[in-house]
């Protein structure tokens, strides 16, 4: 088994787990910060006519909804990271190479 693939798989899985845990737990306000930055960047879309069907709710309520969605995405990132780590570990223990597209 190629060592660089194993190391890349471990690094990728650990990165995904750390990002997922940081988003899920709102570590040091990273989730709220990211949602505020995303809402500020996408604020231009509020003026586009197809988006007028969105309900006019207070800014804090929209912020709370998006924080909840981002926390759910954090859970998904953490789960995928653990699954990748299990796959890489299994491949390493059995000696089977990680499948590639080639």
Short mmCIF file of C-alpha atoms in Angstrom, two decimals:
data_model
loop_
_atom_site.label_atom_id
_atom_site.label_comp_id
_atom_site.label_asym_id
_atom_site.label_seq_id
_atom_site.Cartn_x
_atom_site.Cartn_y
_atom_site.Cartn_z
CA UNK A 1 0.00 0.00 0.00
CA UNK A 2 1.29 3.41 -0.89
CA UNK A 3 2.15 5.39 2.20
CA UNK A 4 1.13 8.76 0.81
CA UNK A 5 -2.43 7.55 0.17
CA UNK A 6 -2.72 6.31 3.72
CA UNK A 7 -1.39 9.59 5.15
CA UNK A 8 -3.61 11.65 2.84
CA UNK A 9 -6.65 9.62 3.90
CA UNK A 10 -5.87 10.03 7.59
CA UNK A 11 -5.24 13.77 7.23
CA UNK A 12 -8.44 14.26 5.21
CA UNK A 13 -10.54 12.33 7.71
CA UNK A 14 -9.08 14.15 10.71
CA UNK A 15 -9.63 17.51 9.01
CA UNK A 16 -13.26 16.67 8.28
CA UNK A 17 -13.83 15.46 11.84
CA UNK A 18 -12.26 18.60 13.33
CA UNK A 19 -14.28 20.91 11.06
CA UNK A 20 -17.44 18.96 11.82
CA UNK A 21 -16.89 19.07 15.57
CA UNK A 22 -16.06 22.80 15.44
CA UNK A 23 -19.26 23.54 13.51
CA UNK A 24 -21.42 21.27 15.65
CA UNK A 25 -20.25 22.59 19.00
CA UNK A 26 -19.91 26.23 17.85
CA UNK A 27 -16.29 26.11 19.07
CA UNK A 28 -15.21 29.69 19.82
CA UNK A 29 -18.20 30.95 17.84
CA UNK A 30 -16.96 29.57 14.51
CA UNK A 31 -20.45 28.51 13.40
CA UNK A 32 -22.05 31.82 14.21
CA UNK A 33 -19.16 33.70 12.60
CA UNK A 34 -19.45 31.63 9.41
CA UNK A 35 -23.22 32.09 9.23
CA UNK A 36 -22.93 35.86 9.73
CA UNK A 37 -20.27 36.08 6.98
CA UNK A 38 -22.38 33.94 4.64
CA UNK A 39 -25.49 36.01 5.27
CA UNK A 40 -23.55 39.23 4.66
CA UNK A 41 -22.16 37.87 1.40
CA UNK A 42 -25.54 36.60 0.21
CA UNK A 43 -27.45 39.70 1.31
CA UNK A 44 -27.54 40.81 -2.32
CA UNK A 45 -29.90 37.92 -3.05
CA UNK A 46 -32.59 39.43 -0.83
CA UNK A 47 -33.23 42.03 -3.56
CA UNK A 48 -33.55 39.56 -6.43
CA UNK A 49 -37.23 39.05 -7.44
CA UNK A 50 -37.26 35.20 -7.32
CA UNK A 51 -36.30 35.39 -3.65
CA UNK A 52 -39.31 37.48 -2.65
CA UNK A 53 -41.24 34.39 -1.63
CA UNK A 54 -38.98 34.08 1.41
CA UNK A 55 -40.82 35.12 4.56
CA UNK A 56 -39.79 38.38 6.15
CA UNK A 57 -38.63 37.23 9.54
CA UNK A 58 -36.37 39.13 11.93
CA UNK A 59 -32.65 38.92 11.29
CA UNK A 60 -31.95 37.10 14.57
CA UNK A 61 -34.52 34.40 13.75
CA UNK A 62 -32.98 33.81 10.32
CA UNK A 63 -29.56 33.70 11.96
CA UNK A 64 -30.76 31.08 14.44
CA UNK A 65 -32.21 28.94 11.63
CA UNK A 66 -29.00 29.05 9.62
CA UNK A 67 -26.89 28.25 12.70
CA UNK A 68 -29.06 25.17 13.26
CA UNK A 69 -28.60 24.08 9.64
CA UNK A 70 -24.86 24.62 9.83
CA UNK A 71 -24.66 22.58 13.03
CA UNK A 72 -26.43 19.73 11.24
CA UNK A 73 -23.91 20.03 8.42
CA UNK A 74 -21.17 19.85 11.04
CA UNK A 75 -22.59 16.55 12.28
CA UNK A 76 -22.58 15.24 8.70
CA UNK A 77 -18.95 16.34 8.23
CA UNK A 78 -17.90 14.59 11.44
CA UNK A 79 -19.70 11.37 10.50
CA UNK A 80 -18.16 11.33 7.02
CA UNK A 81 -14.72 11.96 8.53
CA UNK A 82 -15.10 9.00 10.89
CA UNK A 83 -16.29 6.81 8.00
CA UNK A 84 -13.23 7.77 5.94
CA UNK A 85 -10.96 7.02 8.91
CA UNK A 86 -12.56 3.58 9.35
CA UNK A 87 -12.16 2.83 5.63
CA UNK A 88 -8.52 3.90 5.59
CA UNK A 89 -7.80 1.93 8.77
CA UNK A 90 -9.45 -1.19 7.38
CA UNK A 91 -7.49 -0.87 4.15
CA UNK A 92 -4.27 -0.45 6.08
CA UNK A 93 -4.89 -3.44 8.35
CA UNK A 94 -5.89 -5.77 5.53
CA UNK A 95 -3.20 -4.55 3.15
CA UNK A 96 -5.70 -3.76 0.42
CA UNK A 97 -5.03 -0.60 -1.54
CA UNK A 98 -7.42 2.32 -1.42
CA UNK A 99 -9.50 2.18 -4.61
CA UNK A 100 -8.65 4.83 -7.18
CA UNK A 101 -10.31 5.97 -10.38
CA UNK A 102 -7.47 4.76 -12.53
#
